[in-house]
Coordinates of C-alpha atoms and ligand atoms in Angstrom, one line a residue:
M17 CA -9.0 35.5 -35.6
S18 CA -5.4 34.8 -34.7
N19 CA -2.9 33.2 -36.3
L20 CA -2.2 29.6 -35.5
G21 CA 0.8 28.9 -37.0
S22 CA 2.0 25.9 -38.8
C23 CA 0.7 23.5 -35.8
N24 CA 2.1 19.8 -35.9
T25 CA -0.9 17.5 -33.8
T26 CA -4.4 16.9 -35.4
N27 CA -5.3 16.5 -31.5
Q28 CA -8.4 18.4 -32.4
A29 CA -9.1 19.6 -27.9
V30 CA -5.2 21.1 -28.7
I31 CA -6.2 22.5 -31.6
Q32 CA -9.5 24.1 -30.4
W33 CA -8.3 25.3 -26.7
V34 CA -4.8 26.6 -28.9
K35 CA -7.1 28.7 -30.8
E36 CA -9.4 29.7 -27.8
M37 CA -6.3 31.1 -25.3
A38 CA -4.7 32.6 -28.9
D39 CA -8.0 35.1 -29.6
L40 CA -8.1 36.3 -26.1
C41 CA -4.0 36.7 -25.1
Q42 CA -3.6 37.8 -28.8
P43 CA 0.1 36.7 -29.5
D44 CA 1.9 38.3 -32.8
R45 CA 2.9 34.3 -33.5
V46 CA 2.2 31.5 -32.2
Y47 CA 4.9 28.6 -32.0
W48 CA 4.3 24.4 -31.5
C49 CA 7.1 22.6 -29.9
D50 CA 8.0 19.5 -31.4
G51 CA 10.7 19.3 -28.5
S52 CA 13.5 18.2 -31.1
E53 CA 17.1 18.9 -31.4
A54 CA 17.1 21.5 -34.0
E55 CA 14.3 22.7 -32.2
K56 CA 16.5 23.6 -29.1
Q57 CA 19.4 25.1 -31.7
A58 CA 16.3 27.5 -32.8
L59 CA 15.1 28.8 -29.7
T60 CA 18.6 29.0 -27.5
A61 CA 19.4 30.8 -30.7
Q62 CA 16.4 33.4 -30.4
A63 CA 16.2 33.4 -26.6
V64 CA 20.7 34.7 -26.8
A65 CA 19.2 37.3 -29.6
D66 CA 16.5 38.8 -27.4
G67 CA 18.7 38.4 -24.1
V68 CA 16.8 36.0 -21.9
L69 CA 19.8 34.0 -22.1
L70 CA 23.5 34.4 -22.1
K71 CA 26.5 31.8 -23.3
L72 CA 28.6 30.7 -20.6
N73 CA 31.7 29.7 -22.0
P74 CA 31.6 26.6 -24.3
E75 CA 35.4 25.1 -22.8
K76 CA 33.8 25.1 -19.1
L77 CA 30.0 24.5 -18.9
P78 CA 29.7 23.2 -22.7
G79 CA 26.0 23.8 -24.0
C80 CA 25.5 26.3 -20.6
F81 CA 23.4 29.8 -20.6
Y82 CA 22.9 32.4 -18.1
H83 CA 19.7 33.4 -17.2
R84 CA 19.0 36.4 -14.5
S85 CA 15.0 36.5 -13.8
N86 CA 13.5 39.9 -12.2
P87 CA 14.3 40.9 -8.8
N88 CA 10.9 41.2 -7.7
D89 CA 10.7 37.3 -8.9
V90 CA 13.2 34.9 -7.3
A91 CA 11.0 32.5 -5.6
R92 CA 7.4 30.6 -5.3
V93 CA 5.0 33.5 -3.8
E94 CA 2.3 31.3 -1.9
Q95 CA 0.5 34.1 -0.8
C96 CA -0.6 34.1 -4.4
T97 CA -1.3 31.0 -4.7
Y98 CA -4.5 29.5 -5.1
I99 CA -6.8 26.4 -5.6
C100 CA -9.3 27.0 -6.9
T101 CA -12.5 24.4 -6.2
D102 CA -16.0 25.3 -5.8
V103 CA -16.8 25.0 -2.3
E104 CA -14.6 26.7 -0.4
T105 CA -13.8 23.8 2.6
D106 CA -12.8 21.4 -0.5
A107 CA -9.2 23.4 -0.6
G108 CA -9.0 23.7 3.3
P109 CA -7.3 26.5 5.8
T110 CA -3.8 25.5 4.5
N111 CA -4.6 27.0 0.4
N112 CA -5.8 30.8 -0.5
W113 CA -9.1 30.0 -2.1
A114 CA -11.2 32.3 -4.5
P115 CA -14.5 30.7 -6.6
P116 CA -13.7 29.8 -10.2
K117 CA -15.3 31.4 -12.0
E118 CA -14.8 34.8 -10.8
M119 CA -10.9 34.4 -10.7
K120 CA -11.1 33.0 -14.2
E121 CA -12.8 35.8 -15.4
R122 CA -10.1 37.8 -13.6
L123 CA -6.9 35.9 -14.6
Y124 CA -8.6 35.9 -18.1
G125 CA -9.3 39.7 -18.1
L126 CA -5.0 40.5 -16.9
A127 CA -4.9 37.9 -19.9
R128 CA -6.8 39.6 -22.8
G129 CA -4.2 41.3 -25.4
G130 CA -1.3 39.7 -23.1
M131 CA 1.0 38.3 -25.5
K132 CA 0.5 41.5 -28.3
G133 CA 3.9 41.8 -29.4
R134 CA 4.9 38.1 -28.3
T135 CA 5.3 34.9 -29.3
L136 CA 2.7 31.9 -27.9
Y137 CA 4.8 29.0 -27.3
V138 CA 2.6 25.9 -27.8
I139 CA 4.9 23.1 -25.3
P140 CA 3.0 20.0 -25.0
Y141 CA 4.9 17.5 -22.4
L142 CA 5.0 14.1 -21.1
M143 CA 4.9 13.7 -16.8
G144 CA 6.5 10.6 -16.4
P145 CA 7.8 7.2 -18.4
A146 CA 6.3 7.1 -21.8
G147 CA 3.6 4.5 -22.3
S148 CA 3.1 4.6 -18.8
A149 CA -0.3 3.9 -17.0
M150 CA 0.8 6.9 -14.6
S151 CA 1.8 9.2 -16.5
K152 CA 0.0 12.4 -17.7
V153 CA 0.0 14.8 -20.5
G154 CA -0.1 18.6 -20.2
V155 CA 0.0 21.1 -22.8
E156 CA 1.3 24.9 -21.6
L157 CA 1.3 27.9 -23.5
S158 CA 3.0 30.7 -22.5
D159 CA 4.6 33.9 -24.0
S160 CA 8.5 32.7 -22.4
I161 CA 10.7 31.4 -24.4
Y162 CA 13.1 30.8 -20.8
V163 CA 9.7 28.4 -19.9
A164 CA 9.9 26.5 -23.0
L165 CA 13.7 25.6 -22.9
N166 CA 13.0 25.2 -18.9
M167 CA 10.2 23.2 -19.6
R168 CA 12.4 21.1 -22.6
I169 CA 14.4 19.9 -19.9
M170 CA 12.0 19.7 -16.9
T171 CA 9.8 16.9 -18.8
R172 CA 9.5 15.0 -21.9
M173 CA 8.6 17.5 -23.9
G174 CA 7.3 18.0 -27.8
R175 CA 5.9 15.2 -30.2
I176 CA 6.4 12.4 -27.5
A177 CA 3.2 14.0 -25.4
Y178 CA 0.9 14.5 -28.3
Q179 CA 1.5 10.5 -28.8
Q180 CA 0.8 9.6 -25.5
L181 CA -2.5 11.4 -25.6
G182 CA -3.7 10.0 -28.9
T183 CA -7.3 12.0 -30.0
S184 CA -8.0 12.3 -25.8
D185 CA -9.4 15.7 -24.5
D186 CA -7.8 14.5 -21.3
F187 CA -4.2 17.0 -20.9
N188 CA -4.2 18.9 -18.2
R189 CA -4.1 22.6 -19.5
G190 CA -2.3 25.7 -18.4
L191 CA -1.4 29.8 -19.2
H192 CA 1.2 31.1 -18.7
C193 CA 1.4 34.7 -18.9
M194 CA 4.1 36.7 -18.0
L195 CA 2.3 40.3 -18.4
D196 CA 4.7 43.1 -17.0
V197 CA 5.7 40.6 -14.0
N198 CA 4.5 42.9 -11.7
P199 CA 3.7 41.1 -8.0
E200 CA 0.5 43.3 -7.9
R201 CA -0.9 40.3 -10.9
R202 CA 0.7 38.1 -9.7
Y203 CA -1.3 34.6 -9.3
I204 CA -1.0 31.2 -9.3
C205 CA -3.8 29.7 -10.2
H206 CA -5.4 26.3 -10.0
F207 CA -9.2 24.7 -11.3
P208 CA -8.5 21.2 -10.3
R209 CA -12.0 19.8 -12.0
E210 CA -11.3 21.6 -14.6
N211 CA -7.6 20.3 -15.1
L212 CA -6.2 23.6 -15.3
I213 CA -4.1 25.8 -14.0
I214 CA -3.6 29.4 -15.2
S215 CA -0.7 31.4 -14.2
V216 CA -0.1 35.5 -15.2
G217 CA 2.6 37.8 -13.9
S218 CA 5.9 35.8 -13.0
A219 CA 8.1 33.7 -14.3
Y220 CA 10.2 31.8 -12.1
G221 CA 10.8 28.4 -11.5
G222 CA 7.5 27.2 -9.9
N223 CA 5.4 29.8 -10.3
V224 CA 4.9 29.0 -14.4
L225 CA 7.1 25.8 -14.9
L226 CA 3.4 24.1 -15.0
G227 CA 4.5 20.2 -14.6
K228 CA 6.1 20.6 -11.6
K229 CA 4.4 21.9 -8.5
C230 CA 1.5 23.3 -10.2
L231 CA 0.6 19.7 -12.3
A232 CA 2.6 16.8 -10.6
L233 CA 1.6 17.7 -7.0
R234 CA -1.3 20.5 -6.2
I235 CA -3.4 18.8 -9.7
G236 CA -1.7 15.5 -9.1
S237 CA -3.1 14.9 -5.5
Y238 CA -6.6 16.0 -6.3
L239 CA -6.5 13.7 -8.7
G240 CA -4.4 11.3 -7.0
R241 CA -7.0 10.8 -4.7
Q242 CA -10.4 10.4 -7.0
E243 CA -8.3 7.8 -8.8
G244 CA -6.3 5.7 -5.7
W245 CA -2.9 6.6 -6.2
M246 CA -0.3 9.7 -4.5
A247 CA 1.1 12.8 -5.7
E248 CA 4.1 13.4 -3.1
H249 CA 7.0 15.9 -2.7
M250 CA 9.5 13.0 -2.7
L251 CA 12.8 12.1 -4.0
V252 CA 13.3 8.4 -5.4
L253 CA 16.2 6.9 -4.7
G254 CA 17.8 3.0 -5.3
V255 CA 20.4 2.0 -2.3
E256 CA 22.3 -1.0 -4.2
S257 CA 24.0 -3.2 -2.2
P258 CA 26.9 -5.0 -3.2
R259 CA 25.1 -8.4 -3.0
G260 CA 22.9 -6.5 -6.1
E261 CA 20.0 -6.2 -3.4
K262 CA 17.8 -2.9 -4.5
T263 CA 16.0 -1.2 -1.8
Y264 CA 14.1 1.9 -3.4
V265 CA 13.5 5.0 -0.5
A266 CA 11.2 8.2 -1.1
A267 CA 11.7 11.2 0.8
A268 CA 9.5 14.0 1.2
F269 CA 12.0 17.0 3.1
P270 CA 10.5 20.6 2.3
S271 CA 11.5 23.3 -0.3
A272 CA 15.7 23.8 0.2
C273 CA 15.8 20.7 2.3
G274 CA 17.9 18.3 1.3
K275 CA 16.6 16.1 -1.2
T276 CA 18.7 16.8 -4.2
N277 CA 21.3 16.1 -2.6
F278 CA 20.0 13.6 -1.1
A279 CA 18.5 11.9 -4.3
M280 CA 22.9 11.2 -5.5
L281 CA 24.3 11.0 -2.2
I282 CA 27.2 9.0 -3.3
P283 CA 28.2 6.7 -0.3
P284 CA 31.4 7.5 1.9
E285 CA 34.6 4.6 1.5
R286 CA 33.5 2.7 4.8
F287 CA 31.0 1.8 2.3
A288 CA 32.7 0.3 -0.5
G289 CA 30.5 -1.6 -3.5
W290 CA 26.9 0.3 -1.7
K291 CA 25.6 2.4 -5.0
V292 CA 23.1 4.8 -4.6
W293 CA 20.6 5.1 -7.5
T294 CA 18.2 8.5 -8.6
L295 CA 15.2 8.0 -9.7
G296 CA 13.8 11.3 -8.9
D297 CA 15.0 14.0 -7.0
D298 CA 11.7 16.8 -6.3
I299 CA 8.4 14.6 -7.0
A300 CA 7.2 11.2 -7.1
W301 CA 4.7 9.6 -8.1
M302 CA 2.7 6.7 -6.2
K303 CA 0.2 3.8 -7.0
P304 CA -0.1 0.2 -5.5
G305 CA 0.7 -2.0 -8.0
P306 CA -0.9 -5.8 -8.7
D307 CA 1.6 -7.3 -6.1
G308 CA 0.3 -5.3 -3.2
R309 CA 4.0 -3.2 -3.5
L310 CA 3.9 0.9 -3.5
Y311 CA 5.2 1.7 -6.9
A312 CA 6.9 5.0 -7.8
I313 CA 7.6 7.2 -10.6
N314 CA 9.4 9.9 -11.3
P315 CA 7.0 12.3 -13.4
E316 CA 10.6 14.8 -14.1
A317 CA 13.0 14.4 -16.6
G318 CA 15.5 17.1 -15.2
Y319 CA 15.8 18.8 -12.0
F320 CA 15.4 22.5 -10.8
G321 CA 17.8 22.8 -7.8
V322 CA 19.6 24.8 -5.5
A323 CA 22.5 26.2 -7.0
P324 CA 24.0 27.3 -3.2
G325 CA 25.9 24.6 -1.3
T326 CA 26.6 22.5 -4.9
N327 CA 30.0 21.9 -4.1
Y328 CA 32.2 18.4 -5.6
K329 CA 32.5 17.1 -1.4
S330 CA 28.9 18.1 -1.2
N331 CA 27.4 17.2 -4.7
P332 CA 30.1 15.1 -6.8
N333 CA 27.3 13.9 -8.9
A334 CA 24.9 17.1 -9.6
M335 CA 28.4 18.9 -10.4
Q336 CA 28.8 16.5 -12.7
T337 CA 24.8 16.4 -13.8
I338 CA 25.3 20.5 -14.3
A339 CA 28.7 20.6 -15.7
R340 CA 26.7 20.9 -19.5
D341 CA 23.2 21.5 -21.3
T342 CA 22.4 23.6 -18.1
I343 CA 20.4 26.5 -17.7
Y344 CA 21.4 28.8 -14.6
T345 CA 19.1 31.4 -13.0
N346 CA 20.1 33.9 -10.8
V347 CA 23.3 32.6 -10.1
A348 CA 26.4 34.7 -10.0
L349 CA 28.8 35.6 -13.1
T350 CA 32.3 35.8 -13.7
P351 CA 34.7 38.0 -16.3
D352 CA 35.2 34.6 -18.0
L353 CA 31.7 34.0 -18.3
D354 CA 31.1 30.9 -15.6
V355 CA 29.0 31.1 -13.0
W356 CA 29.3 30.5 -9.0
W357 CA 27.4 30.9 -6.3
E358 CA 28.3 30.8 -2.3
G359 CA 29.0 27.2 -1.2
K360 CA 30.9 26.8 -4.6
D361 CA 34.1 24.9 -4.9
G362 CA 38.0 27.0 -4.2
E363 CA 38.1 31.1 -4.1
P364 CA 35.2 32.9 -4.4
P365 CA 36.2 35.4 -7.6
A366 CA 38.0 38.4 -7.5
Q367 CA 35.4 40.2 -9.5
A368 CA 32.2 38.9 -10.3
T369 CA 28.6 40.2 -11.4
D370 CA 26.1 39.4 -9.1
W371 CA 22.8 38.0 -9.4
Q372 CA 21.1 41.0 -10.1
G373 CA 23.9 42.1 -12.7
R374 CA 26.0 44.4 -10.2
P375 CA 29.5 44.5 -9.9
W376 CA 30.6 41.7 -6.9
T377 CA 33.8 41.4 -4.6
P378 CA 34.5 38.9 -1.8
A379 CA 34.4 42.2 0.4
S380 CA 30.5 42.7 -1.2
K381 CA 28.2 42.6 2.1
E382 CA 25.7 41.1 0.0
K383 CA 25.7 37.1 -1.7
A384 CA 26.5 37.2 -5.5
A385 CA 23.5 33.9 -6.1
H386 CA 20.4 34.4 -4.7
P387 CA 20.0 32.1 -2.0
N388 CA 17.3 30.6 -4.1
S389 CA 19.8 30.5 -7.5
R390 CA 18.7 27.1 -9.2
F391 CA 20.5 25.2 -12.1
T392 CA 17.8 23.5 -15.3
A393 CA 19.6 19.6 -16.2
P394 CA 18.5 16.8 -18.0
M395 CA 18.3 14.2 -15.9
A396 CA 20.3 11.9 -18.5
N397 CA 23.5 14.0 -17.1
N398 CA 23.6 12.4 -14.0
P399 CA 26.5 9.8 -13.7
A400 CA 24.2 7.9 -10.9
L401 CA 21.1 7.8 -13.1
A402 CA 19.1 5.1 -12.6
P403 CA 18.2 3.1 -15.1
E404 CA 14.4 2.1 -14.2
V405 CA 14.2 5.7 -14.6
N406 CA 12.0 5.2 -17.9
D407 CA 10.4 1.8 -16.5
P408 CA 6.3 2.2 -17.0
N409 CA 6.0 0.8 -14.0
G410 CA 7.6 2.5 -11.2
V411 CA 9.9 1.6 -8.0
P412 CA 8.3 -1.0 -5.7
I413 CA 9.0 1.5 -2.4
S414 CA 10.6 0.2 1.1
A415 CA 10.7 3.0 2.8
I416 CA 8.8 6.9 2.9
V417 CA 11.4 9.4 5.0
F418 CA 9.8 12.7 6.3
G419 CA 12.9 15.4 7.4
G420 CA 12.3 18.7 8.6
R421 CA 15.7 21.3 8.8
R422 CA 15.4 21.5 12.8
A423 CA 18.2 23.1 14.4
T424 CA 16.7 20.7 18.2
T425 CA 14.1 18.8 18.9
M426 CA 14.3 16.3 16.2
P427 CA 16.4 13.4 16.7
L428 CA 18.6 12.1 13.2
V429 CA 16.6 9.6 13.1
F430 CA 14.1 6.9 14.0
Q431 CA 11.2 4.6 13.1
A432 CA 7.5 4.5 13.4
F433 CA 5.9 1.9 14.6
N434 CA 2.9 1.5 11.6
W435 CA 2.2 2.7 8.7
T436 CA -0.6 4.6 11.3
H437 CA 2.1 6.2 12.8
G438 CA 3.9 6.6 10.7
V439 CA 1.3 9.2 8.6
F440 CA 0.8 10.9 11.8
I441 CA 5.2 11.9 11.8
G442 CA 3.9 12.5 8.3
A443 CA 1.6 15.2 9.5
T444 CA 3.3 17.1 11.8
L445 CA 6.5 17.5 9.8
G446 CA 8.2 20.8 11.1
S447 CA 10.4 22.6 9.5
E448 CA 12.1 25.8 9.8
M449 CA 10.9 28.4 6.1
T450 CA 13.8 28.4 3.3
A451 CA 14.5 31.2 0.4
A452 CA 12.5 28.9 -2.2
A453 CA 9.9 30.2 -1.4
V454 CA 9.0 34.5 -0.8
G455 CA 8.6 35.0 3.6
G456 CA 9.6 33.4 6.8
M457 CA 13.3 32.9 5.8
G458 CA 14.2 30.5 9.5
Q459 CA 10.8 29.8 11.4
V460 CA 9.8 27.0 12.1
R461 CA 6.9 25.8 10.6
R462 CA 3.8 22.6 10.4
D463 CA 5.0 21.8 6.9
P464 CA 2.7 18.4 6.4
M465 CA 4.7 15.8 4.4
A466 CA 6.7 18.4 3.0
M467 CA 3.5 19.3 1.0
L468 CA 2.0 22.4 2.4
P469 CA 2.1 24.7 -0.3
F470 CA 1.5 21.9 -3.2
C471 CA -1.7 20.3 -1.2
G472 CA -4.3 20.3 -3.9
Y473 CA -7.1 20.3 -1.7
N474 CA -8.0 19.7 2.2
M475 CA -5.3 19.4 4.0
G476 CA -7.4 17.2 6.4
G477 CA -8.6 14.6 3.5
Y478 CA -5.1 14.4 2.6
F479 CA -4.6 12.5 5.2
R480 CA -7.5 10.3 5.6
H481 CA -6.2 9.5 1.4
W482 CA -2.8 8.8 3.4
L483 CA -5.0 6.7 6.1
R484 CA -6.5 4.6 3.2
M485 CA -4.5 4.0 1.1
R486 CA -2.6 1.4 3.9
K487 CA -5.6 -0.6 3.0
R488 CA -4.5 -1.1 -0.8
L489 CA -1.4 -2.3 0.4
K490 CA -0.4 -5.5 1.5
F491 CA 3.7 -4.5 2.2
P492 CA 3.1 -0.6 3.3
P493 CA 6.5 1.1 2.6
R494 CA 8.6 1.3 6.8
I495 CA 8.2 5.0 7.2
F496 CA 11.2 7.2 9.4
H497 CA 11.5 10.4 10.0
V498 CA 15.6 12.4 9.6
N499 CA 16.8 15.6 10.6
W500 CA 20.2 15.9 8.9
F501 CA 20.3 20.2 10.2
R502 CA 20.6 19.4 14.1
K503 CA 22.4 22.0 15.8
D504 CA 25.4 22.0 19.4
A505 CA 25.2 24.6 21.8
E506 CA 27.2 26.7 19.3
G507 CA 25.5 26.8 15.9
N508 CA 27.2 23.5 14.7
F509 CA 26.1 21.0 12.4
L510 CA 25.7 17.6 15.2
W511 CA 25.5 15.4 12.0
P512 CA 27.8 15.9 9.3
G513 CA 25.1 15.2 6.4
F514 CA 25.7 15.0 3.2
G515 CA 27.2 11.2 1.5
E516 CA 27.5 10.4 5.8
N517 CA 24.1 10.3 5.5
M518 CA 25.2 7.2 4.1
R519 CA 25.4 5.7 7.2
V520 CA 21.4 6.5 8.4
L521 CA 20.2 5.5 5.0
K522 CA 21.9 2.0 6.1
W523 CA 20.1 1.3 8.6
I524 CA 16.8 2.3 7.8
V525 CA 17.5 0.1 4.4
D526 CA 18.6 -3.1 7.2
R527 CA 15.4 -1.9 9.5
C528 CA 13.5 -2.9 6.5
H529 CA 14.2 -6.6 5.6
G530 CA 14.6 -6.5 9.3
R531 CA 18.3 -6.5 9.8
A532 CA 19.1 -3.7 12.0
D533 CA 18.4 -3.3 16.3
A534 CA 16.6 -0.7 17.5
N535 CA 15.0 0.9 20.8
E536 CA 11.7 1.6 21.2
T537 CA 11.5 5.2 22.4
P538 CA 8.3 7.5 23.3
L539 CA 8.5 8.5 19.6
G540 CA 9.4 5.5 17.7
W541 CA 12.3 3.1 17.5
V542 CA 15.6 4.8 17.6
P543 CA 19.1 3.6 16.9
G544 CA 21.2 3.2 19.9
A545 CA 24.9 4.0 19.1
K546 CA 25.4 0.7 18.1
D547 CA 23.4 0.7 15.5
I548 CA 24.9 3.0 13.3
D549 CA 28.0 2.4 12.5
L550 CA 30.8 5.5 12.3
E551 CA 33.5 4.0 11.3
G552 CA 36.5 6.3 8.8
L553 CA 33.8 9.1 10.2
D554 CA 37.3 11.9 11.4
G555 CA 36.3 12.9 14.9
F556 CA 32.9 11.6 15.2
T557 CA 32.0 9.9 18.3
A558 CA 29.0 7.6 20.2
E559 CA 28.8 10.5 21.8
H560 CA 27.8 12.8 19.5
L561 CA 25.8 10.4 17.6
E562 CA 24.0 10.2 20.8
E563 CA 23.7 14.2 20.8
A564 CA 22.7 13.3 17.3
L565 CA 20.0 10.5 18.4
N566 CA 19.1 12.6 21.7
I567 CA 15.4 13.4 22.9
D568 CA 14.6 16.1 25.3
L569 CA 11.5 16.1 26.6
E570 CA 11.3 19.8 27.7
E571 CA 11.7 20.6 23.9
W572 CA 9.2 18.2 23.4
R573 CA 7.0 19.1 25.4
R574 CA 6.8 23.0 23.2
E575 CA 7.0 20.6 20.1
L576 CA 3.5 19.6 20.7
L577 CA 1.6 22.9 21.1
M578 CA 3.2 23.3 18.2
Q579 CA 1.6 20.4 16.6
E580 CA -1.5 20.8 18.6
E581 CA -1.9 24.2 16.3
L582 CA -1.7 22.5 13.1
F583 CA -4.0 20.3 14.3
L584 CA -6.3 22.6 15.7
K585 CA -6.8 24.8 12.7
L586 CA -7.7 21.7 10.0
Y587 CA -9.9 20.0 13.3
S588 CA -12.8 19.6 11.6
H589 CA -11.1 17.2 8.4
L590 CA -8.8 15.8 11.0
P591 CA -9.0 11.6 11.0
K592 CA -9.8 10.9 14.0
E593 CA -7.2 8.3 13.7
L594 CA -4.4 10.9 14.0
I595 CA -6.2 12.7 17.2
F596 CA -5.5 9.3 18.7
Q597 CA -1.8 9.0 17.7
R598 CA -1.6 12.0 19.5
E599 CA -2.9 11.2 22.8
L600 CA -0.7 7.8 22.0
L601 CA 2.0 10.4 21.9
V602 CA 0.9 12.5 25.2
S603 CA 0.8 9.7 27.1
R604 CA 4.0 7.8 25.8
L605 CA 6.0 11.6 26.9
Ligands
LIG709 P1 14.2 22.1 -3.3 O1 14.5 21.8 -4.5 O2 13.9 23.5 -3.3 O3 12.5 20.8 -3.6 O4 14.8 21.5 -2.0 P2 15.8 19.9 -1.8 O5 14.9 19.3 -1.5 O6 16.2 19.8 -3.0 O7 17.3 20.6 -1.3 P3 18.6 20.4 -1.9 O8 18.8 18.9 -2.0 O9 18.7 21.8 -3.1 O10 19.3 21.2 -0.2 C1 19.0 22.5 0.3 C2 20.2 23.1 1.0 O11 20.4 22.2 1.8 C3 21.5 22.7 -0.4 O12 21.9 24.1 0.4 C4 22.6 22.3 0.6 O13 23.8 22.6 0.4 C5 22.4 21.8 2.4 N1 22.2 20.0 2.8 C6 21.6 18.8 1.9 N2 21.5 18.1 2.3 C7 22.3 18.8 3.7 C8 22.9 18.0 4.5 O14 22.8 16.6 4.6 N3 23.3 18.2 5.8 C9 23.4 19.9 5.8 N4 23.5 20.8 6.9 N5 22.8 20.7 4.8 C10 22.2 19.7 3.7
LIG710 C1 10.7 24.1 -4.2 O1 10.6 24.9 -3.9 O2 10.3 23.2 -3.8 C2 11.4 23.4 -5.7 C3 11.6 24.7 -6.5 O3 11.3 22.1 -6.0 S1 9.9 25.5 -7.4 O4 10.0 24.8 -8.6 O5 10.2 26.7 -7.4 O6 8.9 24.8 -6.6
LIG711 MN1 10.7 20.7 -3.9

């Protein structure tokens, strides 16, 4: 029998499960996290003593720490991620599947005795605002102190979760064992019917911070279908006009395609008096409200953001957010214990240590920071944090935006004709693959609603759930598609992006309020060159805008074939409405 240490909850279901898992994993110690400040200090000191964290320069980066993961463990691994439903078709053709019983036996086999000599951290956490009917409780058991400290930033961690849970046994169970961080024995497995997650063999990001992609998206989407809500890979922002009108927008872009940047947008000078507030940068839980509008909460409490490309010009709010109390993972380290990455402000350091701990200079051929290096920072640090972020009711969404990273084909922005057409646009979303997941960099793949790696059930059923939600909404959000990443023949981005995306956002907001013009095209409603405000954009003319908005029929013929591939794969579960939408698009083109 394991020594359970000084347990800090009276919830019998939690205690019982910790006991079972401790008996299985046989840690030397069990530590029950309470989420307090004193605990943060103690765990941080321990992580530094263990060599897991390095304290960064306190003058430049107060409260900040540096971490390097195993070089074989730097991103999500989709090939090791499983949805273990009872029947294979419930997981669908876009997920890896294994029978729950067999997979659990294999994983418990790997975990047996896997924490010998180590500490098991009991990490209770709340996803969503305290007291919200939309929030969910999870308990993650992990043998990684790095996970405990990251979960403390990313979620509302500690006693607050036990308070929300009360005596209920309805919480997500998450077991995480690092083992020897061996890619051959790496599994991230979801058991939706049991509300259970087991992750072994990794210690990085979305593989192990189980509240994030595993609970908030994979298990969340499964629960959402049953309970009548939506778990989406979406940022949520609020646009405030100079008159004080607030419009809330949710946007789904695939991993490393601009959610954090869009969520923290600072409007350019031309938009004096406008303000963008951040609700969330990665995940939205959305539910119809009593007034027939769709309400969203951000289940998270922090940002696990992409470091490369983040600078005071592209994303000043992020730079301020990560100036303190932040954990940096796989960036480069300078001799004065500052951090650096490709695309940070200023000159590269004359010398540094790269993300693998090797000496680096600007002459080095390899990157100093891993392309998927990340910061973990509390949302409370964000100067643009929306005050509504803790509102248990969430915020009413007026627009849903889909977007991908597409060098060709997709115009800067267009609007769906209606909800069903919008679901079709989301369902056919394509994007170039990024460093956020292992493999395939740069290839265009279908990533429906930016949820391909995160949907916890059959993708066809997920589309049907989207279509059905329309019936529960009196005021459905308007749906849009954007592409910040279109390139010219020389390979330069056609659109300046970042803060300038406000110009497109303004059109979206105005469309929601019936104040902006658009032209009907085969794809949907597209703004004319006069409908997007270009004033103050040096060197960017109406002709440039037309190029960014252009619809090229040749490119669209290829696009249709690529969309067809996914539809064929999903055919047996694909809602008829989407097949009709495809027919309509073909005939319009
Ligand atoms: P995940 O955390 O993986 O879900 O990513 P994300 O969607 O939050 O992406 P993020 O905002 O971190 O951006 C990823 C990369 O895209 C960064 O290197 C950004 O600099 C770049 N990026 C973001 N917005 C824009 C834009 O408007 N234009 C261009 N050209 N690049 C952008
Ligand atoms: C993503 O890949 O979409 C992320 C990073 O937000 S991770 O938490 O690793 O999934
Ligand atoms: Mn993400």
